Tab-separated table of C-alpha atoms and ligand atoms in Angstrom:
chain	number	residue	atom	x	y	z
L	1	MET	CA	7.123	7.462	57.688
L	2	ARG	CA	8.978	4.283	58.574
L	3	ALA	CA	12.026	2.622	57.034
L	4	LYS	CA	9.826	0.204	55.071
L	5	ASP	CA	7.848	3.119	53.570
L	6	VAL	CA	11.093	4.730	52.461
L	7	ARG	CA	12.267	1.471	50.870
L	8	GLU	CA	8.961	1.215	49.006
L	9	ARG	CA	9.602	4.589	47.386
L	10	LYS	CA	12.570	3.118	45.480
L	11	GLY	CA	12.216	4.007	41.818
L	12	ASP	CA	8.970	5.915	42.464
L	13	ASP	CA	8.025	8.690	40.038
L	14	GLU	CA	7.845	11.049	43.004
L	15	PRO	CA	11.362	11.555	44.403
L	16	LEU	CA	11.909	11.461	48.157
L	17	THR	CA	12.564	14.860	49.723
L	18	MET	CA	14.784	15.242	52.759
L	19	LEU	CA	15.846	18.454	54.528
L	20	THR	CA	17.778	19.044	57.692
L	21	ALA	CA	15.880	20.404	60.702
L	22	TYR	CA	17.347	21.293	64.069
L	23	ASP	CA	14.417	22.714	66.033
L	24	ALA	CA	10.690	22.273	66.579
L	25	PRO	CA	9.221	25.253	64.678
L	26	THR	CA	11.304	24.494	61.598
L	27	ALA	CA	10.304	20.817	61.732
L	28	GLU	CA	6.639	21.796	62.010
L	29	VAL	CA	6.824	24.055	58.946
L	30	LEU	CA	8.763	21.515	56.886
L	31	GLU	CA	6.336	18.719	57.711
L	32	ALA	CA	3.388	20.962	56.797
L	33	ALA	CA	5.155	21.710	53.502
L	34	GLY	CA	5.246	17.962	52.795
L	35	VAL	CA	8.905	17.017	53.291
L	36	ASP	CA	9.283	13.222	53.647
L	37	LEU	CA	12.386	12.947	55.825
L	38	LEU	CA	13.863	15.328	58.388
L	39	LEU	CA	17.541	14.889	59.114
L	40	VAL	CA	18.895	16.247	62.368
L	41	GLY	CA	22.296	16.592	60.772
L	42	ASP	CA	25.579	17.113	62.541
L	43	SER	CA	25.673	20.175	60.260
L	44	VAL	CA	23.910	21.765	63.264
L	45	GLY	CA	27.509	22.252	64.481
L	46	ASN	CA	28.679	24.613	61.763
L	47	LEU	CA	25.268	25.976	60.732
L	48	ARG	CA	23.721	26.708	64.124
L	49	LEU	CA	26.206	26.237	66.965
L	50	GLY	CA	29.043	28.399	65.656
L	51	TYR	CA	31.650	25.638	65.253
L	52	ASP	CA	33.982	25.616	62.234
L	53	SER	CA	33.116	22.023	61.414
L	54	THR	CA	30.825	19.173	62.447
L	55	LEU	CA	33.523	17.480	64.533
L	56	PRO	CA	32.791	19.024	67.967
L	57	VAL	CA	29.102	18.019	67.891
L	58	THR	CA	28.217	15.646	70.730
L	59	VAL	CA	25.726	12.812	71.196
L	60	ASP	CA	23.880	14.946	73.781
L	61	GLN	CA	23.541	17.836	71.321
L	62	ILE	CA	22.159	15.616	68.525
L	63	ALA	CA	19.810	13.914	71.015
L	64	SER	CA	18.503	17.255	72.232
L	65	HIS	CA	17.916	18.696	68.734
L	66	THR	CA	16.401	15.392	67.575
L	67	ALA	CA	13.957	15.352	70.487
L	68	ALA	CA	12.825	18.887	69.579
L	69	VAL	CA	12.262	17.880	65.947
L	70	ALA	CA	10.470	14.656	66.933
L	71	ARG	CA	8.128	16.506	69.310
L	72	ALA	CA	7.002	18.710	66.422
L	73	THR	CA	6.341	16.007	63.809
L	74	ASP	CA	3.858	13.198	63.196
L	75	GLU	CA	4.342	12.006	59.622
L	76	ALA	CA	7.857	12.831	58.490
L	77	MET	CA	10.626	10.362	59.292
L	78	VAL	CA	13.044	11.861	61.819
L	79	ILE	CA	16.641	10.750	61.320
L	80	ALA	CA	19.351	11.486	63.886
L	81	ASP	CA	22.860	11.934	62.502
L	82	MET	CA	25.434	10.025	64.529
L	83	PRO	CA	28.157	12.562	65.388
L	84	PHE	CA	31.921	12.182	65.009
L	85	LEU	CA	33.366	9.347	67.155
L	86	SER	CA	29.961	8.341	68.520
L	87	PHE	CA	30.508	5.164	66.454
L	88	GLY	CA	33.475	3.412	64.918
L	89	ALA	CA	35.568	2.904	68.052
L	90	ASP	CA	33.669	0.657	70.476
L	91	PRO	CA	30.738	-1.243	68.879
L	92	ASP	CA	28.799	-1.496	72.161
L	93	GLU	CA	29.086	2.233	72.726
L	94	ALA	CA	27.909	2.854	69.164
L	95	VAL	CA	24.809	0.730	69.832
L	96	GLU	CA	24.170	2.639	73.041
L	97	HIS	CA	24.506	6.021	71.293
L	98	ALA	CA	22.266	4.992	68.394
L	99	GLY	CA	19.789	3.468	70.848
L	100	ARG	CA	19.552	6.757	72.745
L	101	MET	CA	18.416	8.473	69.553
L	102	LEU	CA	15.380	6.189	69.343
L	103	LYS	CA	14.643	5.588	73.036
L	104	GLU	CA	15.301	9.047	74.417
L	105	ALA	CA	15.017	11.427	71.450
L	106	GLU	CA	12.278	9.507	69.594
L	107	ALA	CA	14.072	9.445	66.258
L	108	ASP	CA	12.833	6.911	63.695
L	109	ALA	CA	16.310	6.088	62.377
L	110	VAL	CA	19.967	7.072	62.490
L	111	LYS	CA	22.313	8.194	59.730
L	112	ILE	CA	25.931	7.095	59.787
L	113	GLU	CA	28.779	8.564	57.754
L	114	SER	CA	29.830	5.235	56.329
L	115	GLY	CA	32.889	3.371	55.166
L	116	PRO	CA	34.368	-0.106	55.396
L	117	HIS	CA	34.279	0.286	59.211
L	118	THR	CA	30.472	0.703	59.403
L	119	VAL	CA	29.227	-2.382	57.546
L	120	GLU	CA	29.109	-4.642	60.627
L	121	LEU	CA	27.642	-1.869	62.761
L	122	THR	CA	24.905	-1.278	60.185
L	123	GLU	CA	24.024	-4.969	60.326
L	124	ARG	CA	23.982	-5.050	64.116
L	125	LEU	CA	21.863	-1.913	64.487
L	126	THR	CA	19.398	-3.107	61.849
L	127	GLN	CA	19.069	-6.468	63.604
L	128	LEU	CA	18.396	-4.637	66.863
L	129	GLY	CA	15.610	-2.611	65.241
L	130	ILE	CA	17.494	0.629	64.683
L	131	PRO	CA	17.056	1.567	61.006
L	132	VAL	CA	20.261	2.876	59.435
L	133	GLN	CA	20.688	5.365	56.626
L	134	ALA	CA	24.188	4.980	55.213
L	135	HIS	CA	26.118	7.999	53.890
L	136	LEU	CA	28.851	7.669	51.256
L	137	GLY	CA	30.880	9.980	49.027
L	138	LEU	CA	31.895	13.149	50.802
L	139	THR	CA	31.631	12.440	54.511
L	140	PRO	CA	32.489	15.689	56.331
L	141	GLN	CA	33.528	13.849	59.520
L	142	HIS	CA	36.598	12.795	57.471
L	143	GLU	CA	37.440	16.333	56.438
L	144	ASN	CA	40.875	16.196	58.067
L	145	GLU	CA	41.686	13.223	55.858
L	146	THR	CA	39.888	14.004	52.597
L	147	GLY	CA	39.086	17.721	52.699
L	148	LEU	CA	35.605	18.826	51.698
L	149	PHE	CA	35.997	17.929	48.041
L	150	ARG	CA	34.245	15.893	45.368
L	151	GLN	CA	34.565	12.153	45.898
L	152	GLY	CA	34.460	9.200	43.496
L	153	THR	CA	36.021	11.160	40.679
L	154	ASP	CA	38.300	8.395	39.357
L	155	GLU	CA	37.472	4.822	38.473
L	156	SER	CA	38.891	3.177	41.561
L	157	ALA	CA	37.259	5.675	43.955
L	158	ALA	CA	33.930	5.378	42.119
L	159	LYS	CA	34.111	1.569	42.276
L	160	GLN	CA	34.818	1.759	46.000
L	161	ILE	CA	31.661	3.833	46.537
L	162	LEU	CA	29.651	1.335	44.481
L	163	ASP	CA	31.107	-1.573	46.450
L	164	LEU	CA	30.398	0.093	49.815
L	165	ALA	CA	26.867	0.929	48.689
L	166	HIS	CA	26.237	-2.768	48.031
L	167	LYS	CA	27.841	-3.809	51.316
L	168	HIS	CA	25.613	-1.426	53.301
L	169	GLU	CA	22.559	-2.509	51.327
L	170	ARG	CA	23.321	-6.145	52.242
L	171	ALA	CA	23.942	-5.111	55.863
L	172	GLY	CA	20.373	-3.794	55.986
L	173	ALA	CA	20.619	-0.015	55.446
L	174	PHE	CA	17.197	1.268	54.389
L	175	SER	CA	18.543	4.125	52.278
L	176	LEU	CA	21.774	5.725	51.203
L	177	VAL	CA	22.872	9.353	51.104
L	178	LEU	CA	25.349	10.064	48.303
L	179	GLU	CA	27.195	13.334	48.821
L	180	HIS	CA	29.211	15.285	46.242
L	181	VAL	CA	29.888	12.437	43.826
L	182	PRO	CA	29.682	12.653	40.032
L	183	ALA	CA	26.111	12.431	38.748
L	184	ASN	CA	26.991	9.456	36.553
L	185	VAL	CA	28.414	7.564	39.550
L	186	ALA	CA	25.251	8.309	41.587
L	187	ALA	CA	23.096	7.186	38.651
L	188	GLN	CA	24.905	3.832	38.456
L	189	VAL	CA	24.750	3.265	42.215
L	190	THR	CA	21.029	4.116	42.129
L	191	GLU	CA	20.369	1.717	39.270
L	192	SER	CA	22.286	-1.133	40.834
L	193	ILE	CA	20.880	-1.200	44.378
L	194	SER	CA	17.454	-1.969	45.788
L	195	ILE	CA	17.353	0.785	48.434
L	196	PRO	CA	16.612	4.449	47.686
L	197	THR	CA	19.542	6.779	47.140
L	198	ILE	CA	19.231	10.356	48.339
L	199	GLY	CA	21.645	12.723	46.663
L	200	ILE	CA	23.295	15.963	47.682
L	201	GLY	CA	25.512	17.298	44.924
L	202	ALA	CA	25.021	13.941	43.211
L	203	GLY	CA	22.895	14.876	40.206
L	204	PRO	CA	19.266	14.289	39.253
L	205	ASP	CA	19.141	10.495	39.003
L	206	CYS	CA	18.989	9.593	42.706
L	207	ASP	CA	15.698	8.390	44.202
L	208	GLY	CA	15.555	11.544	46.332
L	209	GLN	CA	17.364	14.753	47.215
L	210	VAL	CA	18.604	16.302	50.456
L	211	LEU	CA	19.877	19.802	51.292
L	212	THR	CA	20.468	21.692	54.501
L	213	ILE	CA	17.501	23.847	55.487
L	214	ASP	CA	19.769	26.850	56.120
L	215	GLU	CA	20.816	26.890	52.469
L	216	VAL	CA	17.310	26.231	51.121
L	217	ILE	CA	15.689	29.095	53.024
L	218	GLY	CA	18.658	31.431	52.505
L	219	LEU	CA	19.665	31.627	56.161
L	220	SER	CA	23.318	30.652	55.765
L	221	GLU	CA	25.860	33.225	54.672
L	222	SER	CA	26.989	31.144	51.715
L	223	VAL	CA	25.537	28.349	49.623
L	224	ALA	CA	27.532	25.340	48.362
L	225	PRO	CA	27.881	25.250	44.565
L	226	PHE	CA	25.684	22.120	44.405
L	227	SER	CA	23.005	23.648	46.627
L	228	LYS	CA	20.472	26.414	46.089
L	229	ALA	CA	18.766	29.143	48.136
L	230	PHE	CA	15.020	29.099	47.454
L	231	GLY	CA	14.323	31.993	49.835
L	232	ASP	CA	16.014	34.900	51.642
L	233	VAL	CA	15.346	34.336	55.342
L	234	ARG	CA	18.667	35.976	56.241
L	235	GLY	CA	17.573	39.175	54.473
L	236	GLU	CA	14.074	38.953	56.011
L	237	MET	CA	15.525	38.414	59.490
L	238	ARG	CA	17.851	41.384	59.171
L	239	SER	CA	15.167	43.714	57.851
L	240	ALA	CA	12.761	42.639	60.633
L	241	ALA	CA	15.480	43.272	63.248
L	242	GLU	CA	16.303	46.672	61.714
L	243	ALA	CA	12.605	47.613	61.607
L	244	TYR	CA	12.304	46.631	65.296
L	245	ILE	CA	15.359	48.724	66.267
L	246	ASP	CA	13.985	51.702	64.318
L	247	ALA	CA	10.517	51.320	65.878
L	248	VAL	CA	11.932	51.149	69.419
L	249	GLY	CA	14.236	54.092	68.683
L	250	SER	CA	11.420	56.255	67.327
L	251	GLY	CA	9.021	55.319	70.145
L	252	GLU	CA	6.604	53.780	67.629
L	253	PHE	CA	6.921	50.448	69.495
L	254	PRO	CA	5.467	49.512	71.931
L	255	ALA	CA	2.223	51.311	71.053
L	256	ASP	CA	-0.923	51.355	73.235
L	257	ASP	CA	-1.998	48.076	71.593
L	258	HIS	CA	1.072	46.365	73.006
L	259	SER	CA	0.750	47.738	76.578
L	260	HIS	CA	-1.719	47.426	79.437
L	261	TYR	CA	-2.446	49.735	82.399
L	262	GLU	CA	-4.158	48.952	85.739
L	263	ASP	CA	-5.964	51.638	87.807
L	264	ASP	CA	-4.944	50.176	91.172
L	265	VAL	CA	-1.244	50.476	90.577
L	266	ASP	CA	-1.051	54.147	89.631
L	267	ASP	CA	0.486	55.317	92.932
L	268	ILE	CA	3.167	52.940	94.031
L	269	TYR	CA	5.803	55.516	95.041
K	301	LIG	O1	24.716	16.826	58.497
K	301	LIG	C1	24.125	17.009	57.433
K	301	LIG	O2	23.447	18.030	57.235
K	301	LIG	C2	24.235	15.988	56.401
K	301	LIG	C3	23.551	16.243	55.099
K	301	LIG	C4	24.167	17.329	54.353
K	301	LIG	C5	23.392	15.011	54.294
K	301	LIG	O3	24.867	15.000	56.611
């Protein structure tokens, strides 16, 4: 799926579905399930790499996880999340980092946690042929400034999100993630712009929805109030590991079926 295909889904009866993916087998399963967009989110930091936040995640780490996801997919759009400080300081460096995601990791697009400082960058990347998904509302890379709380909850904050949505639309963003904003704010942003909105904790009226895969499959220890576990992979993983430990302990595994013997190597000492 390319940026133009995503744009064409604006207002479609069938909402866009986006999930995070950080590795090849997960990407393969999610594509087979029919997910439209795979986001290699910087949430890999806290969900998979053991960090307390997304801030330590590096360009190399996102490039490596993105390449794994891209190798495993044909149809789904692969979006690389630009990590903290990989953009926003030096515009040329930001172009280089975003370019690496397409050239080296074979992403189809990048996502940028957006604000007033990313409008020009969005325009430049789009002109260069690097599709940009903007991200407004709660932007966890700003957690030291804003905390991880609801955004756009008063009139002036909501108007700022609306204004930034329009600025990024004009700059060429092909879609917009809206995170943890009131559903009525997301509905108005969605109605007033021409690019698809993809909500997370932003109510039912966006053009699509995104969640982290760890929450959806029930792998993470906890689930955000606006998210939902649709499976119990954590429980399955633990019971498989316990069954393995029991089977090794009891001698039930490995059985003859799992072993092989060769006549010529019976007497080696
Ligand atoms: O990094 C991430 O997983 C994200 C999504 C939650 C939108 O940015």
